[in-house]
mmCIF file of C-alpha atoms and ligand atoms in Angstrom:
data_model
loop_
_atom_site.group_PDB
_atom_site.id
_atom_site.type_symbol
_atom_site.label_atom_id
_atom_site.label_comp_id
_atom_site.label_asym_id
_atom_site.label_seq_id
_atom_site.Cartn_x
_atom_site.Cartn_y
_atom_site.Cartn_z
ATOM 1 C CA UNK A 1 0.075 -7.696 27.865
ATOM 2 C CA UNK A 2 -0.614 -4.961 25.140
ATOM 3 C CA UNK A 3 -1.347 -1.052 25.633
ATOM 4 C CA UNK A 4 -4.094 -0.822 23.202
ATOM 5 C CA UNK A 5 -5.054 2.566 23.319
ATOM 6 C CA UNK A 6 -8.035 3.288 21.835
ATOM 7 C CA UNK A 7 -9.312 6.990 21.227
ATOM 8 C CA UNK A 8 -11.952 8.283 18.528
ATOM 9 C CA UNK A 9 -10.855 11.198 16.374
ATOM 10 C CA UNK A 10 -13.581 12.532 14.360
ATOM 11 C CA UNK A 11 -11.284 14.559 11.230
ATOM 12 C CA UNK A 12 -13.396 16.018 8.130
ATOM 13 C CA UNK A 13 -17.109 16.869 7.445
ATOM 14 C CA UNK A 14 -18.100 18.834 4.223
ATOM 15 C CA UNK A 15 -21.306 18.620 1.892
ATOM 16 C CA UNK A 16 -21.404 15.758 -0.160
ATOM 17 C CA UNK A 17 -20.711 16.132 -4.929
ATOM 18 C CA UNK A 18 -18.230 19.016 -4.463
ATOM 19 C CA UNK A 19 -14.937 17.568 -5.965
ATOM 20 C CA UNK A 20 -12.879 16.307 -3.584
ATOM 21 C CA UNK A 21 -9.363 17.555 -5.299
ATOM 22 C CA UNK A 22 -7.691 14.853 -2.707
ATOM 23 C CA UNK A 23 -6.898 11.986 -4.751
ATOM 24 C CA UNK A 24 -5.896 14.184 -7.892
ATOM 25 C CA UNK A 25 -2.390 13.262 -9.479
ATOM 26 C CA UNK A 26 -0.785 16.346 -11.171
ATOM 27 C CA UNK A 27 -2.040 15.638 -14.400
ATOM 28 C CA UNK A 28 -5.428 15.145 -13.155
ATOM 29 C CA UNK A 29 -5.328 18.506 -11.429
ATOM 30 C CA UNK A 30 -4.108 19.908 -14.119
ATOM 31 C CA UNK A 31 -6.808 18.800 -15.982
ATOM 32 C CA UNK A 32 -9.398 21.037 -13.002
ATOM 33 C CA UNK A 33 -8.022 24.008 -13.307
ATOM 34 C CA UNK A 34 -7.614 23.777 -17.757
ATOM 35 C CA UNK A 35 -11.499 22.660 -17.017
ATOM 36 C CA UNK A 36 -12.463 26.165 -14.968
ATOM 37 C CA UNK A 37 -10.701 28.586 -16.528
ATOM 38 C CA UNK A 38 -7.395 28.423 -14.290
ATOM 39 C CA UNK A 39 -4.212 28.140 -15.676
ATOM 40 C CA UNK A 40 -2.585 24.290 -14.944
ATOM 41 C CA UNK A 41 0.395 26.020 -13.278
ATOM 42 C CA UNK A 42 -1.940 26.375 -9.858
ATOM 43 C CA UNK A 43 -2.081 22.253 -9.428
ATOM 44 C CA UNK A 44 1.293 22.290 -8.206
ATOM 45 C CA UNK A 45 0.613 24.607 -5.887
ATOM 46 C CA UNK A 46 -2.596 23.384 -5.103
ATOM 47 C CA UNK A 47 -0.910 19.876 -4.599
ATOM 48 C CA UNK A 48 2.104 21.334 -2.105
ATOM 49 C CA UNK A 49 -0.340 22.960 0.176
ATOM 50 C CA UNK A 50 -2.399 19.562 -0.027
ATOM 51 C CA UNK A 51 0.165 17.072 0.343
ATOM 52 C CA UNK A 52 3.151 18.464 1.684
ATOM 53 C CA UNK A 53 1.298 21.100 4.672
ATOM 54 C CA UNK A 54 -1.820 18.405 5.118
ATOM 55 C CA UNK A 55 -3.661 21.690 4.050
ATOM 56 C CA UNK A 56 -8.167 20.813 3.727
ATOM 57 C CA UNK A 57 -9.259 24.262 4.013
ATOM 58 C CA UNK A 58 -8.770 25.786 0.703
ATOM 59 C CA UNK A 59 -8.674 29.576 2.895
ATOM 60 C CA UNK A 60 -5.246 28.551 4.284
ATOM 61 C CA UNK A 61 -4.002 28.705 0.678
ATOM 62 C CA UNK A 62 -2.229 31.742 0.689
ATOM 63 C CA UNK A 63 -0.140 32.107 -2.533
ATOM 64 C CA UNK A 64 -3.218 31.461 -4.128
ATOM 65 C CA UNK A 65 -5.791 34.675 -4.747
ATOM 66 C CA UNK A 66 -8.684 34.938 -2.114
ATOM 67 C CA UNK A 67 -11.578 34.683 -5.334
ATOM 68 C CA UNK A 68 -9.794 31.787 -6.639
ATOM 69 C CA UNK A 69 -10.130 30.196 -2.549
ATOM 70 C CA UNK A 70 -13.837 31.330 -2.466
ATOM 71 C CA UNK A 71 -14.076 29.795 -6.100
ATOM 72 C CA UNK A 72 -12.519 26.682 -4.544
ATOM 73 C CA UNK A 73 -14.828 26.223 -1.876
ATOM 74 C CA UNK A 74 -18.138 26.279 -3.485
ATOM 75 C CA UNK A 75 -17.048 23.352 -6.084
ATOM 76 C CA UNK A 76 -14.948 21.829 -4.942
ATOM 77 C CA UNK A 77 -12.563 20.020 -1.254
ATOM 78 C CA UNK A 78 -10.253 18.368 -0.028
ATOM 79 C CA UNK A 79 -11.883 15.302 1.813
ATOM 80 C CA UNK A 80 -10.849 11.543 3.465
ATOM 81 C CA UNK A 81 -12.157 8.994 5.766
ATOM 82 C CA UNK A 82 -12.358 9.758 9.497
ATOM 83 C CA UNK A 83 -10.782 7.785 12.277
ATOM 84 C CA UNK A 84 -12.593 6.296 14.783
ATOM 85 C CA UNK A 85 -10.169 4.106 15.969
ATOM 86 C CA UNK A 86 -6.949 4.224 16.780
ATOM 87 C CA UNK A 87 -4.881 1.339 18.627
ATOM 88 C CA UNK A 88 -1.492 0.784 19.762
ATOM 89 C CA UNK A 89 0.857 -2.036 20.361
ATOM 90 C CA UNK A 90 3.276 -2.398 21.880
ATOM 91 C CA UNK A 91 5.678 -2.647 19.569
ATOM 92 C CA UNK A 92 4.642 0.868 18.486
ATOM 93 C CA UNK A 93 2.704 -0.758 15.726
ATOM 94 C CA UNK A 94 -0.239 2.019 14.900
ATOM 95 C CA UNK A 95 -3.264 0.532 13.425
ATOM 96 C CA UNK A 96 -6.302 2.668 12.356
ATOM 97 C CA UNK A 97 -9.872 1.990 11.392
ATOM 98 C CA UNK A 98 -10.727 4.097 9.232
ATOM 99 C CA UNK A 99 -14.620 5.091 8.041
ATOM 100 C CA UNK A 100 -15.913 5.469 4.159
ATOM 101 C CA UNK A 101 -18.867 6.683 2.752
ATOM 102 C CA UNK A 102 -21.590 4.317 2.407
ATOM 103 C CA UNK A 103 -20.298 2.465 5.327
ATOM 104 C CA UNK A 104 -17.488 0.403 5.390
ATOM 105 C CA UNK A 105 -13.945 0.704 6.680
ATOM 106 C CA UNK A 106 -10.663 0.317 6.121
ATOM 107 C CA UNK A 107 -7.320 -0.360 7.819
ATOM 108 C CA UNK A 108 -4.134 1.137 7.571
ATOM 109 C CA UNK A 109 -1.193 0.336 9.800
ATOM 110 C CA UNK A 110 2.571 2.109 10.955
ATOM 111 C CA UNK A 111 4.659 -0.259 11.531
ATOM 112 C CA UNK A 112 8.203 1.999 13.030
ATOM 113 C CA UNK A 113 11.404 0.349 12.821
ATOM 114 C CA UNK A 114 15.050 1.662 14.123
ATOM 115 C CA UNK A 115 16.063 3.589 9.959
ATOM 116 C CA UNK A 116 12.358 4.104 8.213
ATOM 117 C CA UNK A 117 9.011 3.841 9.703
ATOM 118 C CA UNK A 118 6.463 1.716 6.714
ATOM 119 C CA UNK A 119 2.956 2.522 6.205
ATOM 120 C CA UNK A 120 0.546 -0.316 5.164
ATOM 121 C CA UNK A 121 -2.023 0.852 2.714
ATOM 122 C CA UNK A 122 -5.337 -0.887 1.216
ATOM 123 C CA UNK A 123 -6.834 -0.568 -2.276
ATOM 124 C CA UNK A 124 -9.952 -2.195 -2.100
ATOM 125 C CA UNK A 125 -12.965 -2.945 0.391
ATOM 126 C CA UNK A 126 -12.409 -6.665 1.250
ATOM 127 C CA UNK A 127 -10.250 -9.134 -1.526
ATOM 128 C CA UNK A 128 -11.855 -10.964 -4.752
ATOM 129 C CA UNK A 129 -9.366 -13.160 -4.409
ATOM 130 C CA UNK A 130 -9.964 -15.293 -1.677
ATOM 131 C CA UNK A 131 -6.352 -16.790 -1.155
ATOM 132 C CA UNK A 132 -6.761 -19.650 2.586
ATOM 133 C CA UNK A 133 -4.677 -18.231 4.341
ATOM 134 C CA UNK A 134 -5.815 -14.498 4.795
ATOM 135 C CA UNK A 135 -8.718 -13.129 6.742
ATOM 136 C CA UNK A 136 -9.694 -10.086 4.001
ATOM 137 C CA UNK A 137 -10.484 -12.591 1.652
ATOM 138 C CA UNK A 138 -12.480 -14.143 4.812
ATOM 139 C CA UNK A 139 -14.580 -10.948 4.405
ATOM 140 C CA UNK A 140 -15.878 -11.395 0.582
ATOM 141 C CA UNK A 141 -14.771 -8.410 -1.553
ATOM 142 C CA UNK A 142 -17.053 -5.235 -1.433
ATOM 143 C CA UNK A 143 -15.645 -2.519 -3.696
ATOM 144 C CA UNK A 144 -12.269 -0.386 -4.909
ATOM 145 C CA UNK A 145 -11.071 2.573 -3.012
ATOM 146 C CA UNK A 146 -11.399 5.212 -5.448
ATOM 147 C CA UNK A 147 -7.632 7.144 -5.489
ATOM 148 C CA UNK A 148 -8.390 10.292 -2.494
ATOM 149 C CA UNK A 149 -9.267 6.664 -0.133
ATOM 150 C CA UNK A 150 -6.346 5.854 -0.485
ATOM 151 C CA UNK A 151 -3.990 8.768 -0.647
ATOM 152 C CA UNK A 152 -5.744 9.844 2.161
ATOM 153 C CA UNK A 153 -4.538 6.706 4.117
ATOM 154 C CA UNK A 154 -0.930 8.650 3.668
ATOM 155 C CA UNK A 155 -2.529 11.961 4.011
ATOM 156 C CA UNK A 156 -4.469 11.127 7.105
ATOM 157 C CA UNK A 157 -0.680 9.494 8.777
ATOM 158 C CA UNK A 158 1.217 11.730 7.817
ATOM 159 C CA UNK A 159 -1.181 14.006 9.974
ATOM 160 C CA UNK A 160 -1.858 11.652 12.825
ATOM 161 C CA UNK A 161 2.542 11.037 13.379
ATOM 162 C CA UNK A 162 2.481 15.288 13.307
ATOM 163 C CA UNK A 163 4.871 14.332 10.211
ATOM 164 C CA UNK A 164 6.666 17.490 9.483
ATOM 165 C CA UNK A 165 8.510 18.372 6.829
ATOM 166 C CA UNK A 166 11.184 20.475 6.806
ATOM 167 C CA UNK A 167 11.197 24.428 6.779
ATOM 168 C CA UNK A 168 13.443 27.054 9.130
ATOM 169 C CA UNK A 169 11.687 30.035 10.837
ATOM 170 C CA UNK A 170 10.000 32.061 8.139
ATOM 171 C CA UNK A 171 8.199 28.551 7.297
ATOM 172 C CA UNK A 172 9.880 28.410 3.672
ATOM 173 C CA UNK A 173 10.394 24.879 2.887
ATOM 174 C CA UNK A 174 13.201 24.101 1.711
ATOM 175 C CA UNK A 175 13.658 20.652 0.571
ATOM 176 C CA UNK A 176 10.984 18.159 0.983
ATOM 177 C CA UNK A 177 12.585 14.935 0.212
ATOM 178 C CA UNK A 178 14.632 15.334 3.219
ATOM 179 C CA UNK A 179 14.705 11.707 4.287
ATOM 180 C CA UNK A 180 15.571 12.668 8.129
ATOM 181 C CA UNK A 181 13.029 14.784 8.921
ATOM 182 C CA UNK A 182 10.008 11.761 7.776
ATOM 183 C CA UNK A 183 8.038 9.832 9.940
ATOM 184 C CA UNK A 184 6.884 7.744 6.707
ATOM 185 C CA UNK A 185 10.345 6.882 4.549
ATOM 186 C CA UNK A 186 7.836 3.992 2.984
ATOM 187 C CA UNK A 187 4.689 2.670 1.626
ATOM 188 C CA UNK A 188 3.980 -0.481 0.901
ATOM 189 C CA UNK A 189 0.350 -1.721 -1.054
ATOM 190 C CA UNK A 190 -0.036 -4.740 1.230
ATOM 191 C CA UNK A 191 -3.261 -4.295 3.671
ATOM 192 C CA UNK A 192 -6.564 -5.088 2.020
ATOM 193 C CA UNK A 193 -7.118 -5.509 -1.312
ATOM 194 C CA UNK A 194 -5.868 -6.994 -4.846
ATOM 195 C CA UNK A 195 -4.110 -3.206 -5.742
ATOM 196 C CA UNK A 196 -3.101 -4.699 -9.343
ATOM 197 C CA UNK A 197 -7.462 -5.273 -9.929
ATOM 198 C CA UNK A 198 -7.948 -1.305 -8.911
ATOM 199 C CA UNK A 199 -5.723 -1.063 -11.454
ATOM 200 C CA UNK A 200 -6.135 2.962 -12.654
ATOM 201 C CA UNK A 201 -6.837 4.858 -8.418
ATOM 202 C CA UNK A 202 -3.955 2.561 -7.450
ATOM 203 C CA UNK A 203 -1.715 4.184 -10.393
ATOM 204 C CA UNK A 204 -3.148 7.927 -9.591
ATOM 205 C CA UNK A 205 -2.158 7.528 -5.552
ATOM 206 C CA UNK A 206 1.099 6.320 -6.392
ATOM 207 C CA UNK A 207 1.841 8.757 -8.878
ATOM 208 C CA UNK A 208 1.685 10.855 -6.361
ATOM 209 C CA UNK A 209 3.624 9.111 -3.208
ATOM 210 C CA UNK A 210 6.536 9.975 -6.027
ATOM 211 C CA UNK A 211 5.056 13.542 -6.460
ATOM 212 C CA UNK A 212 7.788 15.982 -6.021
ATOM 213 C CA UNK A 213 5.555 18.330 -5.137
ATOM 214 C CA UNK A 214 3.483 15.647 -2.882
ATOM 215 C CA UNK A 215 5.477 12.890 -1.002
ATOM 216 C CA UNK A 216 8.493 12.739 -3.124
ATOM 217 C CA UNK A 217 9.154 9.612 -2.026
ATOM 218 C CA UNK A 218 11.605 7.405 -4.277
ATOM 219 C CA UNK A 219 10.465 4.913 -6.389
ATOM 220 C CA UNK A 220 12.047 2.584 -4.669
ATOM 221 C CA UNK A 221 10.353 3.196 -1.456
ATOM 222 C CA UNK A 222 6.625 2.221 -1.941
ATOM 223 C CA UNK A 223 6.022 -1.234 -2.922
ATOM 224 C CA UNK A 224 2.876 -3.047 -4.774
ATOM 225 C CA UNK A 225 2.200 -6.492 -3.403
ATOM 226 C CA UNK A 226 0.602 -8.717 -5.843
ATOM 227 C CA UNK A 227 -1.087 -12.303 -6.423
ATOM 228 C CA UNK A 228 -0.207 -12.163 -9.906
ATOM 229 C CA UNK A 229 -2.233 -10.454 -12.208
ATOM 230 C CA UNK A 230 -0.025 -11.261 -15.532
ATOM 231 C CA UNK A 231 -1.427 -8.013 -17.893
ATOM 232 C CA UNK A 232 -1.772 -5.069 -14.894
ATOM 233 C CA UNK A 233 2.025 -6.338 -14.563
ATOM 234 C CA UNK A 234 2.562 -5.277 -17.655
ATOM 235 C CA UNK A 235 1.125 -2.256 -18.255
ATOM 236 C CA UNK A 236 2.456 -1.321 -14.014
ATOM 237 C CA UNK A 237 5.785 -1.459 -16.063
ATOM 238 C CA UNK A 238 5.033 1.317 -18.391
ATOM 239 C CA UNK A 239 2.928 3.484 -16.134
ATOM 240 C CA UNK A 240 4.534 3.805 -12.913
ATOM 241 C CA UNK A 241 7.464 0.734 -12.053
ATOM 242 C CA UNK A 242 8.068 1.100 -8.516
ATOM 243 C CA UNK A 243 8.862 -1.334 -6.523
ATOM 244 C CA UNK A 244 6.709 -4.198 -6.442
ATOM 245 C CA UNK A 245 6.488 -8.032 -4.478
ATOM 246 C CA UNK A 246 5.535 -11.325 -6.070
ATOM 247 C CA UNK A 247 2.944 -13.401 -2.933
ATOM 248 C CA UNK A 248 3.892 -16.840 -4.795
ATOM 249 C CA UNK A 249 3.429 -18.790 -1.334
ATOM 250 C CA UNK A 250 4.413 -21.652 -3.639
ATOM 251 C CA UNK A 251 6.973 -23.512 -5.143
ATOM 252 C CA UNK A 252 4.700 -25.391 -8.564
ATOM 253 C CA UNK A 253 1.595 -24.586 -10.017
ATOM 254 C CA UNK A 254 -0.079 -27.621 -8.046
ATOM 255 C CA UNK A 255 0.379 -26.250 -4.404
ATOM 256 C CA UNK A 256 -0.080 -22.935 -5.276
ATOM 257 C CA UNK A 257 -3.909 -23.742 -7.186
ATOM 258 C CA UNK A 258 -4.786 -24.565 -3.337
ATOM 259 C CA UNK A 259 -4.143 -21.149 -2.008
ATOM 260 C CA UNK A 260 -4.387 -19.103 -4.599
ATOM 261 C CA UNK A 261 -6.498 -19.594 -7.071
ATOM 262 C CA UNK A 262 -5.599 -16.774 -9.636
ATOM 263 C CA UNK A 263 -3.355 -18.678 -10.067
ATOM 264 C CA UNK A 264 -5.854 -21.328 -11.903
ATOM 265 C CA UNK A 265 -5.477 -18.399 -14.475
ATOM 266 C CA UNK A 266 -2.198 -16.916 -14.605
ATOM 267 C CA UNK A 267 0.276 -19.842 -13.515
ATOM 268 C CA UNK A 268 3.162 -19.808 -11.808
ATOM 269 C CA UNK A 269 5.705 -19.602 -15.393
ATOM 270 C CA UNK A 270 3.480 -16.565 -17.110
ATOM 271 C CA UNK A 271 3.789 -14.749 -13.934
ATOM 272 C CA UNK A 272 7.583 -14.629 -13.501
ATOM 273 C CA UNK A 273 7.999 -13.899 -16.999
ATOM 274 C CA UNK A 274 5.764 -11.239 -16.522
ATOM 275 C CA UNK A 275 8.076 -10.423 -14.151
ATOM 276 C CA UNK A 276 10.787 -10.606 -15.626
ATOM 277 C CA UNK A 277 10.016 -8.372 -18.437
ATOM 278 C CA UNK A 278 9.019 -5.984 -15.559
ATOM 279 C CA UNK A 279 12.858 -5.263 -14.983
ATOM 280 C CA UNK A 280 14.249 -5.528 -18.088
ATOM 281 C CA UNK A 281 15.328 -2.966 -19.815
ATOM 282 C CA UNK A 282 16.352 -0.728 -16.529
ATOM 283 C CA UNK A 283 19.844 -0.642 -14.423
ATOM 284 C CA UNK A 284 18.149 1.218 -12.195
ATOM 285 C CA UNK A 285 15.732 -2.027 -10.453
ATOM 286 C CA UNK A 286 17.910 -4.018 -8.506
ATOM 287 C CA UNK A 287 15.606 -7.000 -7.375
ATOM 288 C CA UNK A 288 11.179 -7.697 -6.456
ATOM 289 C CA UNK A 289 10.667 -9.941 -3.566
ATOM 290 C CA UNK A 290 9.010 -11.935 -3.285
ATOM 291 C CA UNK A 291 7.038 -13.590 -0.279
ATOM 292 C CA UNK A 292 6.455 -17.372 0.857
ATOM 293 C CA UNK A 293 4.174 -17.406 3.461
ATOM 294 C CA UNK A 294 4.671 -20.837 5.602
ATOM 295 C CA UNK A 295 2.224 -23.291 6.275
ATOM 296 C CA UNK A 296 2.429 -25.951 8.073
ATOM 297 C CA UNK A 297 2.292 -29.375 6.179
ATOM 298 C CA UNK A 298 1.164 -27.339 3.214
ATOM 299 C CA UNK A 299 4.435 -25.597 1.574
ATOM 300 C CA UNK A 300 7.271 -26.052 3.757
ATOM 301 C CA UNK A 301 9.284 -28.882 3.101
ATOM 302 C CA UNK A 302 13.138 -29.076 2.552
ATOM 303 C CA UNK A 303 11.967 -30.596 -1.237
ATOM 304 C CA UNK A 304 9.779 -27.623 -1.331
ATOM 305 C CA UNK A 305 12.846 -24.945 -0.080
ATOM 306 C CA UNK A 306 14.452 -27.485 -3.008
ATOM 307 C CA UNK A 307 11.641 -26.870 -5.703
ATOM 308 C CA UNK A 308 11.871 -23.298 -4.598
ATOM 309 C CA UNK A 309 15.459 -22.335 -5.039
ATOM 310 C CA UNK A 310 15.636 -23.542 -8.729
ATOM 311 C CA UNK A 311 11.487 -22.133 -10.035
ATOM 312 C CA UNK A 312 13.667 -18.895 -9.091
ATOM 313 C CA UNK A 313 17.491 -19.193 -10.920
ATOM 314 C CA UNK A 314 18.361 -16.528 -12.775
ATOM 315 C CA UNK A 315 15.309 -14.604 -11.633
ATOM 316 C CA UNK A 316 16.513 -11.057 -9.995
ATOM 317 C CA UNK A 317 14.563 -11.488 -6.224
ATOM 318 C CA UNK A 318 15.272 -10.757 -3.076
ATOM 319 C CA UNK A 319 12.704 -13.760 -0.867
ATOM 320 C CA UNK A 320 10.913 -12.699 2.384
ATOM 321 C CA UNK A 321 9.066 -16.353 3.991
ATOM 322 C CA UNK A 322 6.486 -14.597 6.965
ATOM 323 C CA UNK A 323 4.782 -17.182 9.157
ATOM 324 C CA UNK A 324 1.508 -17.453 9.130
ATOM 325 C CA UNK A 325 -0.225 -14.923 10.789
ATOM 326 C CA UNK A 326 -3.361 -17.200 12.306
ATOM 327 C CA UNK A 327 -6.931 -15.094 12.056
ATOM 328 C CA UNK A 328 -10.874 -16.749 13.720
ATOM 329 C CA UNK A 329 -11.836 -19.682 11.689
ATOM 330 C CA UNK A 330 -8.340 -20.352 9.702
ATOM 331 C CA UNK A 331 -7.614 -23.197 7.946
ATOM 332 C CA UNK A 332 -3.742 -23.065 8.363
ATOM 333 C CA UNK A 333 -1.215 -22.990 11.406
ATOM 334 C CA UNK A 334 2.485 -22.319 10.755
ATOM 335 C CA UNK A 335 5.619 -23.570 10.230
ATOM 336 C CA UNK A 336 7.407 -24.169 13.540
ATOM 337 C CA UNK A 337 10.289 -21.762 13.624
ATOM 338 C CA UNK A 338 12.678 -24.222 13.093
ATOM 339 C CA UNK A 339 11.289 -25.121 10.107
ATOM 340 C CA UNK A 340 11.110 -21.675 9.003
ATOM 341 C CA UNK A 341 15.137 -21.212 9.168
ATOM 342 C CA UNK A 342 15.581 -24.920 7.656
ATOM 343 C CA UNK A 343 13.607 -23.459 4.366
ATOM 344 C CA UNK A 344 16.080 -20.093 4.694
ATOM 345 C CA UNK A 345 19.026 -22.390 5.456
ATOM 346 C CA UNK A 346 18.599 -23.881 2.257
ATOM 347 C CA UNK A 347 17.629 -20.969 -0.176
ATOM 348 C CA UNK A 348 21.125 -19.208 1.698
ATOM 349 C CA UNK A 349 23.227 -21.937 -0.124
ATOM 350 C CA UNK A 350 21.552 -21.609 -3.434
ATOM 351 C CA UNK A 351 22.648 -17.914 -3.866
ATOM 352 C CA UNK A 352 19.396 -16.686 -2.764
ATOM 353 C CA UNK A 353 18.914 -13.260 -0.101
ATOM 354 C CA UNK A 354 15.946 -14.636 2.658
ATOM 355 C CA UNK A 355 14.560 -12.720 5.726
ATOM 356 C CA UNK A 356 12.483 -14.156 7.972
ATOM 357 C CA UNK A 357 9.956 -11.723 7.786
ATOM 358 C CA UNK A 358 9.675 -10.402 11.193
ATOM 359 C CA UNK A 359 5.543 -10.021 12.209
ATOM 360 C CA UNK A 360 4.299 -7.034 13.790
ATOM 361 C CA UNK A 361 1.797 -5.738 15.454
ATOM 362 C CA UNK A 362 0.077 -8.940 16.071
ATOM 363 C CA UNK A 363 -1.060 -7.657 20.261
ATOM 364 C CA UNK A 364 -3.999 -5.893 17.137
ATOM 365 C CA UNK A 365 -4.185 -8.414 14.263
ATOM 366 C CA UNK A 366 -2.206 -5.721 12.691
ATOM 367 C CA UNK A 367 -0.044 -8.222 10.920
ATOM 368 C CA UNK A 368 0.368 -9.627 7.332
ATOM 369 C CA UNK A 369 -2.931 -11.542 5.894
ATOM 370 C CA UNK A 370 -5.386 -10.370 9.321
ATOM 371 C CA UNK A 371 -6.380 -6.979 8.561
ATOM 372 C CA UNK A 372 -10.392 -6.687 7.917
ATOM 373 C CA UNK A 373 -12.155 -3.355 7.833
ATOM 374 C CA UNK A 374 -15.418 -3.955 8.186
ATOM 375 C CA UNK A 375 -17.035 -5.383 5.019
ATOM 376 C CA UNK A 376 -20.741 -4.658 3.772
ATOM 377 C CA UNK A 377 -22.325 -6.458 2.169
ATOM 378 C CA UNK A 378 -19.944 -9.298 0.320
ATOM 379 C CA UNK A 379 -21.501 -10.547 -1.936
ATOM 380 C CA UNK A 380 -19.965 -8.139 -4.547
ATOM 381 C CA UNK A 381 -16.912 -10.835 -4.556
ATOM 382 C CA UNK A 382 -18.050 -12.638 -8.170
ATOM 383 C CA UNK A 383 -17.267 -8.919 -10.080
HETATM 384 N N1 SAH B 410 -3.461 -9.235 -3.116
HETATM 385 C C1 SAH B 410 -1.794 -7.928 -2.336
HETATM 386 C C2 SAH B 410 -1.810 -7.839 -0.872
HETATM 387 C C3 SAH B 410 -2.224 -8.574 -0.266
HETATM 388 S S1 SAH B 410 -2.173 -9.264 1.243
HETATM 389 C C4 SAH B 410 -0.975 -9.894 -2.508
HETATM 390 O O1 SAH B 410 -1.473 -10.964 -1.944
HETATM 391 O O2 SAH B 410 -0.150 -9.617 -2.133
HETATM 392 C C5 SAH B 410 -0.188 -9.169 1.856
HETATM 393 C C6 SAH B 410 0.724 -9.658 2.266
HETATM 394 O O3 SAH B 410 0.272 -10.293 3.522
HETATM 395 C C7 SAH B 410 0.148 -11.008 0.806
HETATM 396 O O4 SAH B 410 2.122 -11.519 0.423
HETATM 397 C C8 SAH B 410 0.099 -11.373 1.975
HETATM 398 O O5 SAH B 410 0.089 -13.209 0.732
HETATM 399 C C9 SAH B 410 0.435 -11.692 3.244
HETATM 400 N N2 SAH B 410 -0.514 -12.637 3.716
HETATM 401 C C10 SAH B 410 -1.508 -12.481 3.964
HETATM 402 N N3 SAH B 410 -2.284 -13.377 4.548
HETATM 403 C C11 SAH B 410 -1.476 -13.819 6.109
HETATM 404 C C12 SAH B 410 -1.095 -14.441 6.801
HETATM 405 N N4 SAH B 410 -2.919 -14.645 7.676
HETATM 406 N N5 SAH B 410 -0.251 -15.136 7.446
HETATM 407 C C13 SAH B 410 1.215 -14.130 6.371
HETATM 408 N N6 SAH B 410 0.983 -13.067 5.599
HETATM 409 C C14 SAH B 410 -0.668 -13.663 5.452
#
């Protein structure tokens, strides 16, 4: 039986209309301080307080003058969504439901493993892409998350997990990038929504994840998962070239059109060219991940495996086969494990690195494609 623990937590409450500093990356925070007539170096101090020390109260920022702290309290705030529910699965996976301004809610999942901890975060309320096998799609689309709401998922999760940044007895931080003290070592944008359709807010939040004065995660440990918004992939390469996962799910356009409607706009050839471009001219980035959800009778034949092997030839990628996670009213069923293994063997023989993704947090509906949150007013899908 799942050991679901539920508890209600109430986080920050404060008056609206103040500027929320939580979602500002270094450049935006510097611009904010310049605008209010302060020196831009204040941005580094405040960034550390917010993201490394998890502080949401200006009065605790002891290296900032009393006068400025009071001024900041008057005009600004550090405000995260409220956690309204926490669930823990029997395998240690934890899911938080967070309530946003306006009444919608989103889900964020923490997946602990032996040598790392991955936080799976959302980028939109619902999703507009309508992929047939995804429960978020069934909820419709409501709105983009702000950069504050995106980074807040990491900020809140660190607080909930009591993640401590390394400090000595005097409380002096020596090496905030020290991996050994981190509960969250990796962040994946694989929750609700299509991150590349909320480009500016996602990029600002990702800047904070990789910023030394904030979370200091390496670019390799932050992954954007996309169904393939081709023009945005090109922009992403220029602005924030983190790791990439491509939700391919099919070896040809006919199958992909039927399960990922976005494929009609950006078909496979263009998409793979965009991925190749993403990795061109940089030897540090090694490879991207191809995600392939295994749907019985749809994309899982041995012929499909051979087609996929031919399609991806000479691309710097590894392949994740994802057993389909069912949800209420889903029209698909997962391929049998034996079929998935045969599919894997064909790809491996063709020289690919292939993983079969272990399903985590199933007993609390926290697995891939099971995140739903609560979407109010689904009528905005077309926008
Ligand atoms: N929109 C982005 C990120 C969200 S989905 C994208 O498409 O990549 C994150 C991953 O979960 C994707 O690979 C998605 O295809 C997969 N997924 C969605 N629904 C699923 C389900 N029911 N079972 C297994 N994987 C699923």
